[in-house]
């Protein structure tokens, strides 16, 4: 089951219940700000998640995945690959 646009596993997110977040697939505006550039890009291209994009894995997704403070060392990128294999 696809949980996010960028590959984050929302079911494992410590903020999901705390912020009453239904995942970026089900909300218009993320709880952390006015918008998410990864979500906006993915949706503008008509994809369920970034792994479906011909530009995967792009610079924008890599910036998020490897951000020193909020990144996950590429786990979300690997998750997008897994979702593609499941299709």
PDB file of N, CA, C and O in Angstrom:
ATOM      1  N   UNK A   1       0.831  -1.187   0.000  1.00  0.00           N
ATOM      2  CA  UNK A   1       0.000   0.000   0.000  1.00  0.00           C
ATOM      3  C   UNK A   1       0.879   1.255   0.000  1.00  0.00           C
ATOM      4  O   UNK A   1       1.762   1.394   0.831  1.00  0.00           O
ATOM      5  N   UNK A   2       0.625   2.124  -0.897  1.00  0.00           N
ATOM      6  CA  UNK A   2       1.375   3.372  -0.989  1.00  0.00           C
ATOM      7  C   UNK A   2       0.881   4.320   0.102  1.00  0.00           C
ATOM      8  O   UNK A   2      -0.313   4.568   0.233  1.00  0.00           O
ATOM      9  N   UNK A   3       1.834   4.829   0.895  1.00  0.00           N
ATOM     10  CA  UNK A   3       1.483   5.676   2.037  1.00  0.00           C
ATOM     11  C   UNK A   3       1.793   7.143   1.820  1.00  0.00           C
ATOM     12  O   UNK A   3       1.244   7.993   2.515  1.00  0.00           O
ATOM     13  N   UNK A   4       2.706   7.455   0.907  1.00  0.00           N
ATOM     14  CA  UNK A   4       3.115   8.841   0.707  1.00  0.00           C
ATOM     15  C   UNK A   4       3.589   9.024  -0.720  1.00  0.00           C
ATOM     16  O   UNK A   4       3.764   8.061  -1.462  1.00  0.00           O
ATOM     17  N   UNK A   5       3.828  10.255  -1.098  1.00  0.00           N
ATOM     18  CA  UNK A   5       4.351  10.550  -2.433  1.00  0.00           C
ATOM     19  C   UNK A   5       5.849  10.267  -2.512  1.00  0.00           C
ATOM     20  O   UNK A   5       6.340   9.777  -3.512  1.00  0.00           O
ATOM     21  N   UNK A   6       6.576  10.554  -1.426  1.00  0.00           N
ATOM     22  CA  UNK A   6       8.037  10.479  -1.454  1.00  0.00           C
ATOM     23  C   UNK A   6       8.612   9.161  -0.959  1.00  0.00           C
ATOM     24  O   UNK A   6       9.815   8.950  -1.031  1.00  0.00           O
ATOM     25  N   UNK A   7       7.765   8.272  -0.442  1.00  0.00           N
ATOM     26  CA  UNK A   7       8.271   6.994   0.040  1.00  0.00           C
ATOM     27  C   UNK A   7       8.356   6.868   1.546  1.00  0.00           C
ATOM     28  O   UNK A   7       8.704   5.809   2.055  1.00  0.00           O
ATOM     29  N   UNK A   8       8.025   7.913   2.266  1.00  0.00           N
ATOM     30  CA  UNK A   8       8.005   7.810   3.729  1.00  0.00           C
ATOM     31  C   UNK A   8       6.895   6.838   4.123  1.00  0.00           C
ATOM     32  O   UNK A   8       5.807   6.864   3.565  1.00  0.00           O
ATOM     33  N   UNK A   9       7.186   5.995   5.082  1.00  0.00           N
ATOM     34  CA  UNK A   9       6.172   5.082   5.607  1.00  0.00           C
ATOM     35  C   UNK A   9       5.434   5.791   6.734  1.00  0.00           C
ATOM     36  O   UNK A   9       5.907   5.854   7.870  1.00  0.00           O
ATOM     37  N   UNK A  10       4.301   6.327   6.417  1.00  0.00           N
ATOM     38  CA  UNK A  10       3.537   7.123   7.372  1.00  0.00           C
ATOM     39  C   UNK A  10       3.135   6.327   8.606  1.00  0.00           C
ATOM     40  O   UNK A  10       3.010   6.891   9.688  1.00  0.00           O
ATOM     41  N   UNK A  11       2.933   5.046   8.450  1.00  0.00           N
ATOM     42  CA  UNK A  11       2.568   4.210   9.584  1.00  0.00           C
ATOM     43  C   UNK A  11       3.643   4.152  10.651  1.00  0.00           C
ATOM     44  O   UNK A  11       3.381   3.825  11.794  1.00  0.00           O
ATOM     45  N   UNK A  12       4.873   4.487  10.283  1.00  0.00           N
ATOM     46  CA  UNK A  12       5.988   4.495  11.225  1.00  0.00           C
ATOM     47  C   UNK A  12       6.322   5.899  11.731  1.00  0.00           C
ATOM     48  O   UNK A  12       7.244   6.067  12.511  1.00  0.00           O
ATOM     49  N   UNK A  13       5.586   6.890  11.276  1.00  0.00           N
ATOM     50  CA  UNK A  13       5.881   8.284  11.624  1.00  0.00           C
ATOM     51  C   UNK A  13       5.399   8.618  13.028  1.00  0.00           C
ATOM     52  O   UNK A  13       4.241   8.372  13.380  1.00  0.00           O
ATOM     53  N   UNK A  14       6.280   9.193  13.826  1.00  0.00           N
ATOM     54  CA  UNK A  14       5.932   9.541  15.204  1.00  0.00           C
ATOM     55  C   UNK A  14       4.979  10.733  15.287  1.00  0.00           C
ATOM     56  O   UNK A  14       4.375  10.977  16.317  1.00  0.00           O
ATOM     57  N   UNK A  15       4.813  11.470  14.185  1.00  0.00           N
ATOM     58  CA  UNK A  15       3.928  12.634  14.190  1.00  0.00           C
ATOM     59  C   UNK A  15       2.518  12.320  13.688  1.00  0.00           C
ATOM     60  O   UNK A  15       1.618  13.127  13.825  1.00  0.00           O
ATOM     61  N   UNK A  16       2.327  11.157  13.112  1.00  0.00           N
ATOM     62  CA  UNK A  16       1.047  10.837  12.478  1.00  0.00           C
ATOM     63  C   UNK A  16      -0.140  11.021  13.428  1.00  0.00           C
ATOM     64  O   UNK A  16      -1.074  11.743  13.125  1.00  0.00           O
ATOM     65  N   UNK A  17      -0.124  10.360  14.554  1.00  0.00           N
ATOM     66  CA  UNK A  17      -1.236  10.490  15.505  1.00  0.00           C
ATOM     67  C   UNK A  17      -1.212  11.834  16.206  1.00  0.00           C
ATOM     68  O   UNK A  17      -2.253  12.467  16.383  1.00  0.00           O
ATOM     69  N   UNK A  18      -0.029  12.250  16.603  1.00  0.00           N
ATOM     70  CA  UNK A  18       0.126  13.505  17.342  1.00  0.00           C
ATOM     71  C   UNK A  18      -0.447  14.689  16.561  1.00  0.00           C
ATOM     72  O   UNK A  18      -1.079  15.572  17.124  1.00  0.00           O
ATOM     73  N   UNK A  19      -0.229  14.710  15.246  1.00  0.00           N
ATOM     74  CA  UNK A  19      -0.671  15.818  14.401  1.00  0.00           C
ATOM     75  C   UNK A  19      -1.955  15.493  13.634  1.00  0.00           C
ATOM     76  O   UNK A  19      -2.394  16.267  12.805  1.00  0.00           O
ATOM     77  N   UNK A  20      -2.525  14.322  13.902  1.00  0.00           N
ATOM     78  CA  UNK A  20      -3.731  13.865  13.213  1.00  0.00           C
ATOM     79  C   UNK A  20      -3.545  13.934  11.691  1.00  0.00           C
ATOM     80  O   UNK A  20      -4.381  14.467  10.963  1.00  0.00           O
ATOM     81  N   UNK A  21      -2.445  13.387  11.233  1.00  0.00           N
ATOM     82  CA  UNK A  21      -2.093  13.417   9.811  1.00  0.00           C
ATOM     83  C   UNK A  21      -2.615  12.156   9.122  1.00  0.00           C
ATOM     84  O   UNK A  21      -2.422  11.044   9.605  1.00  0.00           O
ATOM     85  N   UNK A  22      -3.234  12.333   7.988  1.00  0.00           N
ATOM     86  CA  UNK A  22      -3.794  11.214   7.225  1.00  0.00           C
ATOM     87  C   UNK A  22      -2.888  10.826   6.058  1.00  0.00           C
ATOM     88  O   UNK A  22      -3.307  10.100   5.188  1.00  0.00           O
ATOM     89  N   UNK A  23      -1.670  11.305   6.035  1.00  0.00           N
ATOM     90  CA  UNK A  23      -0.649  11.111   5.002  1.00  0.00           C
ATOM     91  C   UNK A  23      -0.876  12.069   3.844  1.00  0.00           C
ATOM     92  O   UNK A  23      -2.003  12.483   3.571  1.00  0.00           O
ATOM     93  N   UNK A  24       0.182  12.410   3.158  1.00  0.00           N
ATOM     94  CA  UNK A  24       0.100  13.428   2.107  1.00  0.00           C
ATOM     95  C   UNK A  24      -0.784  13.002   0.943  1.00  0.00           C
ATOM     96  O   UNK A  24      -1.259  13.838   0.188  1.00  0.00           O
ATOM     97  N   UNK A  25      -1.036  11.722   0.810  1.00  0.00           N
ATOM     98  CA  UNK A  25      -1.917  11.253  -0.256  1.00  0.00           C
ATOM     99  C   UNK A  25      -3.360  11.687   0.015  1.00  0.00           C
ATOM    100  O   UNK A  25      -4.126  11.921  -0.909  1.00  0.00           O
ATOM    101  N   UNK A  26      -3.705  11.825   1.272  1.00  0.00           N
ATOM    102  CA  UNK A  26      -5.084  12.113   1.667  1.00  0.00           C
ATOM    103  C   UNK A  26      -5.332  13.535   2.156  1.00  0.00           C
ATOM    104  O   UNK A  26      -6.451  13.842   2.558  1.00  0.00           O
ATOM    105  N   UNK A  27      -4.330  14.376   2.156  1.00  0.00           N
ATOM    106  CA  UNK A  27      -4.510  15.747   2.626  1.00  0.00           C
ATOM    107  C   UNK A  27      -4.071  16.735   1.547  1.00  0.00           C
ATOM    108  O   UNK A  27      -3.282  16.399   0.676  1.00  0.00           O
ATOM    109  N   UNK A  28      -4.587  17.951   1.626  1.00  0.00           N
ATOM    110  CA  UNK A  28      -4.189  18.986   0.666  1.00  0.00           C
ATOM    111  C   UNK A  28      -2.990  19.766   1.174  1.00  0.00           C
ATOM    112  O   UNK A  28      -2.111  20.116   0.419  1.00  0.00           O
ATOM    113  N   UNK A  29      -2.985  20.035   2.471  1.00  0.00           N
ATOM    114  CA  UNK A  29      -1.926  20.852   3.063  1.00  0.00           C
ATOM    115  C   UNK A  29      -1.268  20.061   4.188  1.00  0.00           C
ATOM    116  O   UNK A  29      -1.941  19.615   5.113  1.00  0.00           O
ATOM    117  N   UNK A  30       0.060  19.869   4.133  1.00  0.00           N
ATOM    118  CA  UNK A  30       0.742  19.122   5.191  1.00  0.00           C
ATOM    119  C   UNK A  30       0.755  19.900   6.507  1.00  0.00           C
ATOM    120  O   UNK A  30       0.722  21.121   6.519  1.00  0.00           O
ATOM    121  N   UNK A  31       0.799  19.184   7.612  1.00  0.00           N
ATOM    122  CA  UNK A  31       0.795  19.831   8.923  1.00  0.00           C
ATOM    123  C   UNK A  31       2.057  20.636   9.185  1.00  0.00           C
ATOM    124  O   UNK A  31       2.067  21.532  10.007  1.00  0.00           O
ATOM    125  N   UNK A  32       3.133  20.362   8.474  1.00  0.00           N
ATOM    126  CA  UNK A  32       4.416  21.003   8.734  1.00  0.00           C
ATOM    127  C   UNK A  32       4.621  22.308   7.973  1.00  0.00           C
ATOM    128  O   UNK A  32       5.614  22.985   8.161  1.00  0.00           O
ATOM    129  N   UNK A  33       3.703  22.692   7.096  1.00  0.00           N
ATOM    130  CA  UNK A  33       3.854  23.937   6.348  1.00  0.00           C
ATOM    131  C   UNK A  33       2.748  24.127   5.334  1.00  0.00           C
ATOM    132  O   UNK A  33       1.805  23.342   5.261  1.00  0.00           O
ATOM    133  N   UNK A  34       2.883  25.185   4.553  1.00  0.00           N
ATOM    134  CA  UNK A  34       1.860  25.499   3.561  1.00  0.00           C
ATOM    135  C   UNK A  34       1.811  24.496   2.414  1.00  0.00           C
ATOM    136  O   UNK A  34       0.769  24.280   1.809  1.00  0.00           O
ATOM    137  N   UNK A  35       2.973  23.917   2.093  1.00  0.00           N
ATOM    138  CA  UNK A  35       3.009  22.947   0.996  1.00  0.00           C
ATOM    139  C   UNK A  35       4.264  22.095   1.105  1.00  0.00           C
ATOM    140  O   UNK A  35       5.177  22.404   1.857  1.00  0.00           O
ATOM    141  N   UNK A  36       4.293  21.030   0.337  1.00  0.00           N
ATOM    142  CA  UNK A  36       5.472  20.170   0.244  1.00  0.00           C
ATOM    143  C   UNK A  36       5.862  20.120  -1.223  1.00  0.00           C
ATOM    144  O   UNK A  36       5.063  19.693  -2.064  1.00  0.00           O
ATOM    145  N   UNK A  37       7.068  20.539  -1.571  1.00  0.00           N
ATOM    146  CA  UNK A  37       7.463  20.550  -2.978  1.00  0.00           C
ATOM    147  C   UNK A  37       7.501  19.163  -3.616  1.00  0.00           C
ATOM    148  O   UNK A  37       7.217  19.021  -4.801  1.00  0.00           O
ATOM    149  N   UNK A  38       7.801  18.140  -2.842  1.00  0.00           N
ATOM    150  CA  UNK A  38       7.825  16.778  -3.392  1.00  0.00           C
ATOM    151  C   UNK A  38       6.399  16.335  -3.705  1.00  0.00           C
ATOM    152  O   UNK A  38       6.125  15.812  -4.786  1.00  0.00           O
ATOM    153  N   UNK A  39       5.486  16.558  -2.786  1.00  0.00           N
ATOM    154  CA  UNK A  39       4.078  16.227  -2.992  1.00  0.00           C
ATOM    155  C   UNK A  39       3.542  16.969  -4.214  1.00  0.00           C
ATOM    156  O   UNK A  39       2.905  16.366  -5.093  1.00  0.00           O
ATOM    157  N   UNK A  40       3.804  18.263  -4.286  1.00  0.00           N
ATOM    158  CA  UNK A  40       3.309  19.086  -5.397  1.00  0.00           C
ATOM    159  C   UNK A  40       3.855  18.596  -6.735  1.00  0.00           C
ATOM    160  O   UNK A  40       3.112  18.486  -7.713  1.00  0.00           O
ATOM    161  N   UNK A  41       5.131  18.291  -6.792  1.00  0.00           N
ATOM    162  CA  UNK A  41       5.751  17.817  -8.023  1.00  0.00           C
ATOM    163  C   UNK A  41       5.145  16.491  -8.459  1.00  0.00           C
ATOM    164  O   UNK A  41       4.749  16.310  -9.615  1.00  0.00           O
ATOM    165  N   UNK A  42       5.055  15.571  -7.545  1.00  0.00           N
ATOM    166  CA  UNK A  42       4.527  14.238  -7.834  1.00  0.00           C
ATOM    167  C   UNK A  42       3.092  14.323  -8.345  1.00  0.00           C
ATOM    168  O   UNK A  42       2.740  13.708  -9.362  1.00  0.00           O
ATOM    169  N   UNK A  43       2.273  15.079  -7.659  1.00  0.00           N
ATOM    170  CA  UNK A  43       0.873  15.197  -8.047  1.00  0.00           C
ATOM    171  C   UNK A  43       0.714  15.940  -9.373  1.00  0.00           C
ATOM    172  O   UNK A  43      -0.160  15.595 -10.174  1.00  0.00           O
ATOM    173  N   UNK A  44       1.551  16.932  -9.619  1.00  0.00           N
ATOM    174  CA  UNK A  44       1.451  17.672 -10.882  1.00  0.00           C
ATOM    175  C   UNK A  44       1.788  16.796 -12.085  1.00  0.00           C
ATOM    176  O   UNK A  44       1.336  17.042 -13.195  1.00  0.00           O
ATOM    177  N   UNK A  45       2.550  15.748 -11.855  1.00  0.00           N
ATOM    178  CA  UNK A  45       2.911  14.813 -12.923  1.00  0.00           C
ATOM    179  C   UNK A  45       1.954  13.626 -13.004  1.00  0.00           C
ATOM    180  O   UNK A  45       2.110  12.747 -13.841  1.00  0.00           O
ATOM    181  N   UNK A  46       0.986  13.590 -12.097  1.00  0.00           N
ATOM    182  CA  UNK A  46      -0.028  12.552 -12.116  1.00  0.00           C
ATOM    183  C   UNK A  46       0.417  11.208 -11.568  1.00  0.00           C
ATOM    184  O   UNK A  46      -0.161  10.174 -11.901  1.00  0.00           O
ATOM    185  N   UNK A  47       1.432  11.215 -10.694  1.00  0.00           N
ATOM    186  CA  UNK A  47       1.954   9.969 -10.127  1.00  0.00           C
ATOM    187  C   UNK A  47       1.403   9.718  -8.726  1.00  0.00           C
ATOM    188  O   UNK A  47       1.117  10.655  -7.989  1.00  0.00           O
ATOM    189  N   UNK A  48       1.316   8.446  -8.364  1.00  0.00           N
ATOM    190  CA  UNK A  48       0.944   8.090  -7.002  1.00  0.00           C
ATOM    191  C   UNK A  48       2.109   8.312  -6.052  1.00  0.00           C
ATOM    192  O   UNK A  48       1.924   8.658  -4.897  1.00  0.00           O
ATOM    193  N   UNK A  49       3.319   8.052  -6.526  1.00  0.00           N
ATOM    194  CA  UNK A  49       4.524   8.266  -5.720  1.00  0.00           C
ATOM    195  C   UNK A  49       5.695   8.559  -6.659  1.00  0.00           C
ATOM    196  O   UNK A  49       5.606   8.334  -7.876  1.00  0.00           O
ATOM    197  N   UNK A  50       6.774   9.050  -6.103  1.00  0.00           N
ATOM    198  CA  UNK A  50       7.925   9.491  -6.896  1.00  0.00           C
ATOM    199  C   UNK A  50       8.562   8.378  -7.730  1.00  0.00           C
ATOM    200  O   UNK A  50       9.152   8.650  -8.771  1.00  0.00           O
ATOM    201  N   UNK A  51       8.457   7.150  -7.283  1.00  0.00           N
ATOM    202  CA  UNK A  51       9.060   6.039  -8.007  1.00  0.00           C
ATOM    203  C   UNK A  51       8.499   5.841  -9.398  1.00  0.00           C
ATOM    204  O   UNK A  51       9.129   5.211 -10.245  1.00  0.00           O
ATOM    205  N   UNK A  52       7.336   6.397  -9.674  1.00  0.00           N
ATOM    206  CA  UNK A  52       6.719   6.269 -10.988  1.00  0.00           C
ATOM    207  C   UNK A  52       7.234   7.296 -11.991  1.00  0.00           C
ATOM    208  O   UNK A  52       6.914   7.212 -13.167  1.00  0.00           O
ATOM    209  N   UNK A  53       8.024   8.225 -11.527  1.00  0.00           N
ATOM    210  CA  UNK A  53       8.487   9.325 -12.376  1.00  0.00           C
ATOM    211  C   UNK A  53       9.693   8.912 -13.223  1.00  0.00           C
ATOM    212  O   UNK A  53      10.583   8.212 -12.749  1.00  0.00           O
ATOM    213  N   UNK A  54       9.733   9.388 -14.444  1.00  0.00           N
ATOM    214  CA  UNK A  54      10.876   9.077 -15.309  1.00  0.00           C
ATOM    215  C   UNK A  54      12.152   9.762 -14.808  1.00  0.00           C
ATOM    216  O   UNK A  54      13.243   9.366 -15.179  1.00  0.00           O
ATOM    217  N   UNK A  55      12.005  10.769 -13.957  1.00  0.00           N
ATOM    218  CA  UNK A  55      13.161  11.472 -13.398  1.00  0.00           C
ATOM    219  C   UNK A  55      13.591  10.927 -12.034  1.00  0.00           C
ATOM    220  O   UNK A  55      14.443  11.510 -11.369  1.00  0.00           O
ATOM    221  N   UNK A  56      13.004   9.827 -11.613  1.00  0.00           N
ATOM    222  CA  UNK A  56      13.326   9.216 -10.313  1.00  0.00           C
ATOM    223  C   UNK A  56      14.766   8.717 -10.315  1.00  0.00           C
ATOM    224  O   UNK A  56      15.216   8.124 -11.276  1.00  0.00           O
ATOM    225  N   UNK A  57      15.474   8.891  -9.304  1.00  0.00           N
ATOM    226  CA  UNK A  57      15.270   9.740  -8.159  1.00  0.00           C
ATOM    227  C   UNK A  57      15.954  11.076  -8.416  1.00  0.00           C
ATOM    228  O   UNK A  57      17.151  11.148  -8.581  1.00  0.00           O
ATOM    229  N   UNK A  58      15.134  12.098  -8.447  1.00  0.00           N
ATOM    230  CA  UNK A  58      15.578  13.441  -8.839  1.00  0.00           C
ATOM    231  C   UNK A  58      16.314  14.154  -7.704  1.00  0.00           C
ATOM    232  O   UNK A  58      16.345  13.690  -6.562  1.00  0.00           O
ATOM    233  N   UNK A  59      16.838  15.309  -8.039  1.00  0.00           N
ATOM    234  CA  UNK A  59      17.583  16.117  -7.068  1.00  0.00           C
ATOM    235  C   UNK A  59      16.692  16.543  -5.899  1.00  0.00           C
ATOM    236  O   UNK A  59      17.116  16.523  -4.749  1.00  0.00           O
ATOM    237  N   UNK A  60      15.455  16.915  -6.198  1.00  0.00           N
ATOM    238  CA  UNK A  60      14.531  17.341  -5.137  1.00  0.00           C
ATOM    239  C   UNK A  60      14.295  16.217  -4.128  1.00  0.00           C
ATOM    240  O   UNK A  60      14.409  16.421  -2.923  1.00  0.00           O
ATOM    241  N   UNK A  61      13.996  15.026  -4.614  1.00  0.00           N
ATOM    242  CA  UNK A  61      13.771  13.894  -3.715  1.00  0.00           C
ATOM    243  C   UNK A  61      15.041  13.556  -2.940  1.00  0.00           C
ATOM    244  O   UNK A  61      14.991  13.281  -1.742  1.00  0.00           O
ATOM    245  N   UNK A  62      16.165  13.604  -3.597  1.00  0.00           N
ATOM    246  CA  UNK A  62      17.438  13.325  -2.921  1.00  0.00           C
ATOM    247  C   UNK A  62      17.733  14.351  -1.838  1.00  0.00           C
ATOM    248  O   UNK A  62      18.254  14.000  -0.777  1.00  0.00           O
ATOM    249  N   UNK A  63      17.399  15.606  -2.076  1.00  0.00           N
ATOM    250  CA  UNK A  63      17.602  16.639  -1.051  1.00  0.00           C
ATOM    251  C   UNK A  63      16.807  16.307   0.206  1.00  0.00           C
ATOM    252  O   UNK A  63      17.303  16.444   1.320  1.00  0.00           O
ATOM    253  N   UNK A  64      15.571  15.876   0.027  1.00  0.00           N
ATOM    254  CA  UNK A  64      14.739  15.506   1.167  1.00  0.00           C
ATOM    255  C   UNK A  64      15.255  14.236   1.837  1.00  0.00           C
ATOM    256  O   UNK A  64      15.321  14.144   3.050  1.00  0.00           O
ATOM    257  N   UNK A  65      15.610  13.247   1.056  1.00  0.00           N
ATOM    258  CA  UNK A  65      16.033  11.954   1.602  1.00  0.00           C
ATOM    259  C   UNK A  65      17.346  12.035   2.366  1.00  0.00           C
ATOM    260  O   UNK A  65      17.556  11.293   3.322  1.00  0.00           O
ATOM    261  N   UNK A  66      18.217  12.924   1.951  1.00  0.00           N
ATOM    262  CA  UNK A  66      19.542  13.004   2.578  1.00  0.00           C
ATOM    263  C   UNK A  66      19.770  14.296   3.369  1.00  0.00           C
ATOM    264  O   UNK A  66      20.892  14.617   3.723  1.00  0.00           O
ATOM    265  N   UNK A  67      18.689  14.993   3.687  1.00  0.00           N
ATOM    266  CA  UNK A  67      18.784  16.193   4.512  1.00  0.00           C
ATOM    267  C   UNK A  67      19.373  15.818   5.870  1.00  0.00           C
ATOM    268  O   UNK A  67      18.972  14.822   6.482  1.00  0.00           O
ATOM    269  N   UNK A  68      20.323  16.608   6.344  1.00  0.00           N
ATOM    270  CA  UNK A  68      21.025  16.277   7.590  1.00  0.00           C
ATOM    271  C   UNK A  68      20.102  16.261   8.803  1.00  0.00           C
ATOM    272  O   UNK A  68      20.294  15.467   9.717  1.00  0.00           O
ATOM    273  N   UNK A  69      19.086  17.117   8.832  1.00  0.00           N
ATOM    274  CA  UNK A  69      18.205  17.198   9.993  1.00  0.00           C
ATOM    275  C   UNK A  69      16.954  16.335   9.872  1.00  0.00           C
ATOM    276  O   UNK A  69      16.499  15.745  10.839  1.00  0.00           O
ATOM    277  N   UNK A  70      16.374  16.268   8.681  1.00  0.00           N
ATOM    278  CA  UNK A  70      15.089  15.576   8.531  1.00  0.00           C
ATOM    279  C   UNK A  70      15.127  14.405   7.568  1.00  0.00           C
ATOM    280  O   UNK A  70      14.107  13.770   7.332  1.00  0.00           O
ATOM    281  N   UNK A  71      16.261  14.135   7.006  1.00  0.00           N
ATOM    282  CA  UNK A  71      16.375  13.049   6.036  1.00  0.00           C
ATOM    283  C   UNK A  71      16.370  11.672   6.679  1.00  0.00           C
ATOM    284  O   UNK A  71      16.385  11.532   7.898  1.00  0.00           O
ATOM    285  N   UNK A  72      16.356  10.671   5.830  1.00  0.00           N
ATOM    286  CA  UNK A  72      16.322   9.290   6.317  1.00  0.00           C
ATOM    287  C   UNK A  72      17.380   8.423   5.631  1.00  0.00           C
ATOM    288  O   UNK A  72      17.212   7.220   5.515  1.00  0.00           O
ATOM    289  N   UNK A  73      18.439   9.050   5.170  1.00  0.00           N
ATOM    290  CA  UNK A  73      19.546   8.350   4.503  1.00  0.00           C
ATOM    291  C   UNK A  73      19.088   7.514   3.311  1.00  0.00           C
ATOM    292  O   UNK A  73      19.606   6.438   3.045  1.00  0.00           O
ATOM    293  N   UNK A  74      18.079   7.997   2.611  1.00  0.00           N
ATOM    294  CA  UNK A  74      17.631   7.340   1.386  1.00  0.00           C
ATOM    295  C   UNK A  74      16.596   6.247   1.557  1.00  0.00           C
ATOM    296  O   UNK A  74      16.214   5.613   0.575  1.00  0.00           O
ATOM    297  N   UNK A  75      16.102   6.027   2.777  1.00  0.00           N
ATOM    298  CA  UNK A  75      15.110   4.965   2.997  1.00  0.00           C
ATOM    299  C   UNK A  75      13.847   5.191   2.164  1.00  0.00           C
ATOM    300  O   UNK A  75      13.263   4.250   1.639  1.00  0.00           O
ATOM    301  N   UNK A  76      13.437   6.447   2.024  1.00  0.00           N
ATOM    302  CA  UNK A  76      12.217   6.732   1.263  1.00  0.00           C
ATOM    303  C   UNK A  76      12.411   6.422  -0.220  1.00  0.00           C
ATOM    304  O   UNK A  76      11.475   5.987  -0.885  1.00  0.00           O
ATOM    305  N   UNK A  77      13.615   6.614  -0.709  1.00  0.00           N
ATOM    306  CA  UNK A  77      13.907   6.302  -2.109  1.00  0.00           C
ATOM    307  C   UNK A  77      13.817   4.792  -2.334  1.00  0.00           C
ATOM    308  O   UNK A  77      13.230   4.331  -3.315  1.00  0.00           O
ATOM    309  N   UNK A  78      14.370   4.037  -1.423  1.00  0.00           N
ATOM    310  CA  UNK A  78      14.287   2.573  -1.515  1.00  0.00           C
ATOM    311  C   UNK A  78      12.847   2.100  -1.417  1.00  0.00           C
ATOM    312  O   UNK A  78      12.444   1.150  -2.088  1.00  0.00           O
ATOM    313  N   UNK A  79      12.036   2.782  -0.598  1.00  0.00           N
ATOM    314  CA  UNK A  79      10.631   2.405  -0.468  1.00  0.00           C
ATOM    315  C   UNK A  79       9.892   2.641  -1.786  1.00  0.00           C
ATOM    316  O   UNK A  79       9.078   1.813  -2.191  1.00  0.00           O
ATOM    317  N   UNK A  80      10.169   3.730  -2.457  1.00  0.00           N
ATOM    318  CA  UNK A  80       9.544   3.983  -3.758  1.00  0.00           C
ATOM    319  C   UNK A  80       9.910   2.872  -4.740  1.00  0.00           C
ATOM    320  O   UNK A  80       9.069   2.424  -5.522  1.00  0.00           O
ATOM    321  N   UNK A  81      11.144   2.411  -4.695  1.00  0.00           N
ATOM    322  CA  UNK A  81      11.560   1.294  -5.558  1.00  0.00           C
ATOM    323  C   UNK A  81      10.769   0.026  -5.234  1.00  0.00           C
ATOM    324  O   UNK A  81      10.339  -0.695  -6.127  1.00  0.00           O
ATOM    325  N   UNK A  82      10.564  -0.229  -3.953  1.00  0.00           N
ATOM    326  CA  UNK A  82       9.783  -1.400  -3.546  1.00  0.00           C
ATOM    327  C   UNK A  82       8.353  -1.308  -4.052  1.00  0.00           C
ATOM    328  O   UNK A  82       7.787  -2.302  -4.515  1.00  0.00           O
ATOM    329  N   UNK A  83       7.750  -0.133  -3.941  1.00  0.00           N
ATOM    330  CA  UNK A  83       6.394   0.035  -4.425  1.00  0.00           C
ATOM    331  C   UNK A  83       6.312  -0.218  -5.927  1.00  0.00           C
ATOM    332  O   UNK A  83       5.344  -0.800  -6.402  1.00  0.00           O
ATOM    333  N   UNK A  84       7.332   0.175  -6.665  1.00  0.00           N
ATOM    334  CA  UNK A  84       7.346  -0.066  -8.110  1.00  0.00           C
ATOM    335  C   UNK A  84       7.434  -1.558  -8.415  1.00  0.00           C
ATOM    336  O   UNK A  84       6.833  -2.046  -9.367  1.00  0.00           O
ATOM    337  N   UNK A  85       8.186  -2.290  -7.619  1.00  0.00           N
ATOM    338  CA  UNK A  85       8.321  -3.732  -7.811  1.00  0.00           C
ATOM    339  C   UNK A  85       7.012  -4.466  -7.535  1.00  0.00           C
ATOM    340  O   UNK A  85       6.753  -5.515  -8.115  1.00  0.00           O
ATOM    341  N   UNK A  86       6.193  -3.914  -6.647  1.00  0.00           N
ATOM    342  CA  UNK A  86       4.933  -4.539  -6.266  1.00  0.00           C
ATOM    343  C   UNK A  86       3.857  -4.387  -7.326  1.00  0.00           C
ATOM    344  O   UNK A  86       2.880  -5.115  -7.332  1.00  0.00           O
ATOM    345  N   UNK A  87       4.032  -3.419  -8.198  1.00  0.00           N
ATOM    346  CA  UNK A  87       3.011  -3.164  -9.224  1.00  0.00           C
ATOM    347  C   UNK A  87       3.031  -4.225 -10.295  1.00  0.00           C
ATOM    348  O   UNK A  87       3.976  -4.716 -10.728  1.00  0.00           O
TER     349      UNK A  87
END
